[in-house]
PDB file of C-alpha atoms in Angstrom:
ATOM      1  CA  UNK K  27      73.702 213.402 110.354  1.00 84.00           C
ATOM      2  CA  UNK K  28      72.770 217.075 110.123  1.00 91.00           C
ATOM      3  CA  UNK K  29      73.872 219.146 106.902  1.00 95.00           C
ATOM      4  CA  UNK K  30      73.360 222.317 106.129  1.00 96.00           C
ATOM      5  CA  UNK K  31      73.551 224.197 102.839  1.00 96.00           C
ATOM      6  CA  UNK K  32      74.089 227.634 102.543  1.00 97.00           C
ATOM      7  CA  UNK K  33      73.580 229.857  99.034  1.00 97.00           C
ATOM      8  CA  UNK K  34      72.133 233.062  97.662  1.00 97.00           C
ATOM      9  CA  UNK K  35      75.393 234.699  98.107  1.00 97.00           C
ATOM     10  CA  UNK K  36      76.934 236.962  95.630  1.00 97.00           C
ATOM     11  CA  UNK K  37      78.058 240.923  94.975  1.00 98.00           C
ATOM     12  CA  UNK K  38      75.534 243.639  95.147  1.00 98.00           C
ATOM     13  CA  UNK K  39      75.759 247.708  95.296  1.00 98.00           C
ATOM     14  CA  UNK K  40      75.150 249.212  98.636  1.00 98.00           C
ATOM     15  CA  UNK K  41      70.996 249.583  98.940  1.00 98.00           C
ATOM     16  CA  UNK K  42      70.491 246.355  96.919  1.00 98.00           C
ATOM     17  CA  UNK K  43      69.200 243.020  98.127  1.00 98.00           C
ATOM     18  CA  UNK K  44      69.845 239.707  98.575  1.00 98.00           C
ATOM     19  CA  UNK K  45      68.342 236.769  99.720  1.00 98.00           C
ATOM     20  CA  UNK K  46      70.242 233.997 101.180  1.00 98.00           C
ATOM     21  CA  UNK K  47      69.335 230.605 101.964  1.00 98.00           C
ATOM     22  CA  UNK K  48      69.966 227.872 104.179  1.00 97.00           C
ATOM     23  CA  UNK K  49      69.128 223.915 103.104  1.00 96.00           C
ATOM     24  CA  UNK K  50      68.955 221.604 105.919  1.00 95.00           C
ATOM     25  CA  UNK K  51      69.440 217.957 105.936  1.00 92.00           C
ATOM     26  CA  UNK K  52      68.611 215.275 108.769  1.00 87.00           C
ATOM     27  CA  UNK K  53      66.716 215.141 111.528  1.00 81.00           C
ATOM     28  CA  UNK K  54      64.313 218.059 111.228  1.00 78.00           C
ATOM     29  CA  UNK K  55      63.977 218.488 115.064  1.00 79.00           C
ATOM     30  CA  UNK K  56      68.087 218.950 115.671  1.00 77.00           C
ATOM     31  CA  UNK K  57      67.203 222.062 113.233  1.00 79.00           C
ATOM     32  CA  UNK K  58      64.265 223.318 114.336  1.00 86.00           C
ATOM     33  CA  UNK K  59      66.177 226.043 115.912  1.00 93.00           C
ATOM     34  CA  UNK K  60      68.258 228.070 113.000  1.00 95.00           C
ATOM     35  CA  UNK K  61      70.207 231.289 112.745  1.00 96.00           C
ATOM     36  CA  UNK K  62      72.900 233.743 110.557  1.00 98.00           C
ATOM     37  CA  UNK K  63      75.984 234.469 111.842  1.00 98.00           C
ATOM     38  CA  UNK K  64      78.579 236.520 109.616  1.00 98.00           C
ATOM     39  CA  UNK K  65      82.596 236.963 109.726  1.00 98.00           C
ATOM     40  CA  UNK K  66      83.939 240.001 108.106  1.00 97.00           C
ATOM     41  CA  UNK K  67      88.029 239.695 107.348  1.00 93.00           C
ATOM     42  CA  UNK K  68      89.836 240.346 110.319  1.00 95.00           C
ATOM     43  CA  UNK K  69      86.951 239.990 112.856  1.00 97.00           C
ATOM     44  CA  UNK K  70      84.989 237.711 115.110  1.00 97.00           C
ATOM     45  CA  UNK K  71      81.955 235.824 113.669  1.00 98.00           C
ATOM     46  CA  UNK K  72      79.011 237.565 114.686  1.00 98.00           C
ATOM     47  CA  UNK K  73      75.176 237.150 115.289  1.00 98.00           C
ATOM     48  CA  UNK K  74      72.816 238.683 112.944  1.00 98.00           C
ATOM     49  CA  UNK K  75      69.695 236.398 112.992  1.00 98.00           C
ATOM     50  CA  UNK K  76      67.628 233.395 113.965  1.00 97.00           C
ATOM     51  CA  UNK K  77      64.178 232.027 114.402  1.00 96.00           C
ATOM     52  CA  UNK K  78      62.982 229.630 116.689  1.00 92.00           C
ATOM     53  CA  UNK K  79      60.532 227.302 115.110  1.00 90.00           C
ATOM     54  CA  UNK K  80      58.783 226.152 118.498  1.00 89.00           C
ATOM     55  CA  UNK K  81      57.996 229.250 119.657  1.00 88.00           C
ATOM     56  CA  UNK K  82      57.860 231.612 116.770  1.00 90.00           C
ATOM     57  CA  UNK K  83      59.955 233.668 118.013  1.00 93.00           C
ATOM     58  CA  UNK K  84      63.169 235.588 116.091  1.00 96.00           C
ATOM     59  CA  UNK K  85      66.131 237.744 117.013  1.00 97.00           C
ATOM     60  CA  UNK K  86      68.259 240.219 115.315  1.00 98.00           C
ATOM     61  CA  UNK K  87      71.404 242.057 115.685  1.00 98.00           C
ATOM     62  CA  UNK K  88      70.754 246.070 116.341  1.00 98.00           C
ATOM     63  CA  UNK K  89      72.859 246.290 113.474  1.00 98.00           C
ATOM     64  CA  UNK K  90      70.613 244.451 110.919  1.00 98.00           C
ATOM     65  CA  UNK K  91      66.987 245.219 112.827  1.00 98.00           C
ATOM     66  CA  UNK K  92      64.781 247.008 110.292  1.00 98.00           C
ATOM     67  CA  UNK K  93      66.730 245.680 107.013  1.00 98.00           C
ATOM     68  CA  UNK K  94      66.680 242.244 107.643  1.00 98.00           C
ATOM     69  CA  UNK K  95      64.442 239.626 107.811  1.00 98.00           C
ATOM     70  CA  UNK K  96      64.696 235.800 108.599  1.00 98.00           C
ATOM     71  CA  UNK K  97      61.964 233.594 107.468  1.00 97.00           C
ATOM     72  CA  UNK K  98      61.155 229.364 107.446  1.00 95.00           C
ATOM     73  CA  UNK K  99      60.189 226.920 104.910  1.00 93.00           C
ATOM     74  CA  UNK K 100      59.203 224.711 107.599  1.00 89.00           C
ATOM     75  CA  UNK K 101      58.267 222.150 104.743  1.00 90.00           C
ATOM     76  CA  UNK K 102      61.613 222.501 103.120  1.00 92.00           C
ATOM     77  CA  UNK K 103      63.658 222.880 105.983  1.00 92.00           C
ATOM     78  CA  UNK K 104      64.903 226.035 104.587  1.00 95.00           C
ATOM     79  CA  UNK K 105      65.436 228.668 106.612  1.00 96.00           C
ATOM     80  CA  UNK K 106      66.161 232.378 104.175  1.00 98.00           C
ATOM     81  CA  UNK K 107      67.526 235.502 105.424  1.00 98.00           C
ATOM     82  CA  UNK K 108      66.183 238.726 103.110  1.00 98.00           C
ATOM     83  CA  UNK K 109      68.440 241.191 103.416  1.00 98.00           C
ATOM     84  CA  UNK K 110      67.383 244.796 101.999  1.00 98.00           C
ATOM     85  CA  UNK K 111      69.187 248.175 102.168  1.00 98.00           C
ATOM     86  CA  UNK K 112      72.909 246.639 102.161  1.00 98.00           C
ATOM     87  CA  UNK K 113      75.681 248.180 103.514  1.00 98.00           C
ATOM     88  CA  UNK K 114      79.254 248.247 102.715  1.00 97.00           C
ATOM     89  CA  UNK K 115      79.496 246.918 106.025  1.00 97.00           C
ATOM     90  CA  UNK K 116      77.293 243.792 105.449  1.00 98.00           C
ATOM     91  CA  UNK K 117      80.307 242.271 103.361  1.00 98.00           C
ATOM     92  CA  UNK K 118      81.150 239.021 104.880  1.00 98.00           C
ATOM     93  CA  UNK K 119      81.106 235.123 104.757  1.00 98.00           C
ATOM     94  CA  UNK K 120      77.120 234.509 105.988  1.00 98.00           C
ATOM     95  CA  UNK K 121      77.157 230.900 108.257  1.00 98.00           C
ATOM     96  CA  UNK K 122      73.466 229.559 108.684  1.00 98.00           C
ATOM     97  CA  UNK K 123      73.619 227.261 112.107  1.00 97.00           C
ATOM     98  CA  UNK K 124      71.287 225.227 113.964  1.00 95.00           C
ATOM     99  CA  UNK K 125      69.938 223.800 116.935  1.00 93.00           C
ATOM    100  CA  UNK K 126      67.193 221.939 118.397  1.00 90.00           C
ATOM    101  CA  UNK K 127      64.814 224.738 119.916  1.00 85.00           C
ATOM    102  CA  UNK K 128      63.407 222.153 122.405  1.00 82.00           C
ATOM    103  CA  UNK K 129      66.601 223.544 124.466  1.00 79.00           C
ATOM    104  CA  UNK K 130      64.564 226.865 125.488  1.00 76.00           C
ATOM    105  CA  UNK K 131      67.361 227.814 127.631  1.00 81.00           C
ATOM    106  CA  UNK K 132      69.816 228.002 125.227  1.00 88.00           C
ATOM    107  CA  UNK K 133      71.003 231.888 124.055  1.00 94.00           C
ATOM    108  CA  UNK K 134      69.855 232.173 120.328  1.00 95.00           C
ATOM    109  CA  UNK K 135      72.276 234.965 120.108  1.00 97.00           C
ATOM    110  CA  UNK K 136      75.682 232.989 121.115  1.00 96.00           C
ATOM    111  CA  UNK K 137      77.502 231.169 118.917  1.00 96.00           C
ATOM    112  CA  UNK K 138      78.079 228.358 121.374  1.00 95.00           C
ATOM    113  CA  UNK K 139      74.493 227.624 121.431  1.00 95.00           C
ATOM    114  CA  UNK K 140      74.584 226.004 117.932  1.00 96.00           C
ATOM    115  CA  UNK K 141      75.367 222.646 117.223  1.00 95.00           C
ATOM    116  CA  UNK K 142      75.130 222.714 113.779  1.00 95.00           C
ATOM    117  CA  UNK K 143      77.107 224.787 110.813  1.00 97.00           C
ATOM    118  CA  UNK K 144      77.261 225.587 107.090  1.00 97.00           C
ATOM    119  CA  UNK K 145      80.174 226.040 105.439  1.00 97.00           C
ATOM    120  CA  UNK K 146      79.107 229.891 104.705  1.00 97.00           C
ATOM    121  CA  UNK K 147      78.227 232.207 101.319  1.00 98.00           C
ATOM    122  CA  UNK K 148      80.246 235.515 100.298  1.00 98.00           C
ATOM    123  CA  UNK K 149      78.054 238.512 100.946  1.00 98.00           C
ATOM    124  CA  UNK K 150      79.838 241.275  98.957  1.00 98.00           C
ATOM    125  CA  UNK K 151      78.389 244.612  98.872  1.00 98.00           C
ATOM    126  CA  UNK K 152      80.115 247.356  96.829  1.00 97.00           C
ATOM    127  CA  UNK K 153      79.850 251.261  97.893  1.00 90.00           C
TER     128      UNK K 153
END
């Protein structure tokens, strides 16, 4: 059984930081794929980040490139997501997800490619 923890969420002014983090539980290969998806009020979850374990590789939303980073505690099972320069726009419930990243094919950036979800952290950031 595959659990995942999200925290690090909280209020911050617009150009502050946070750092959020993800906790996973279980089999460390059905996570060895993991991403951050958002939901503002009113609108559809979207994709902001994710790292692939296997092959190194990570992804970002245009909208976060440059301000946001997504890092691994491959010991841990933690994945973190730093998030610098925050805009009012950031404010939303932050979902961590997972997958296993044996499944190359699989779109990192769709939400249907996860099998795994957190129950999601309020990101609040105040102009």
């Amino acid at each position: 059984q595959v659990q995942l923890v999200e925290s690090g969420g909280g209020l911050v002014q617009a150009g502050g930081s946070l750092r959020l983090s993800c906790a996973a539980s279980g089999r460390t290969d059905s996570t060895s794929a993991m991403g951050w998806f958002r939901q503002a009020p009113g609108k559809e979850r979207e994709f902001v980040a994710a790292l692939n374990s296997l092959s190194g590789n990570t992804y970002y939303a245009d909208s976060v490139k440059g301000r946001f980073t997504v890092s691994r505690d491959n010991a841990k099972n933690t994945v973190f997501l730093q998030m610098n320069s925050l805009k009012s726009e950031d404010t939303a419930v932050y979902y961590c997800a997972a997958y296993p990243a044996r499944y190359y094919s699989r779109n990192a950036y769709s939400r249907a490619t996860y099998d795994y979800w957190g129950q999601g952290t309020q990101v609040t950031v105040s102009s």
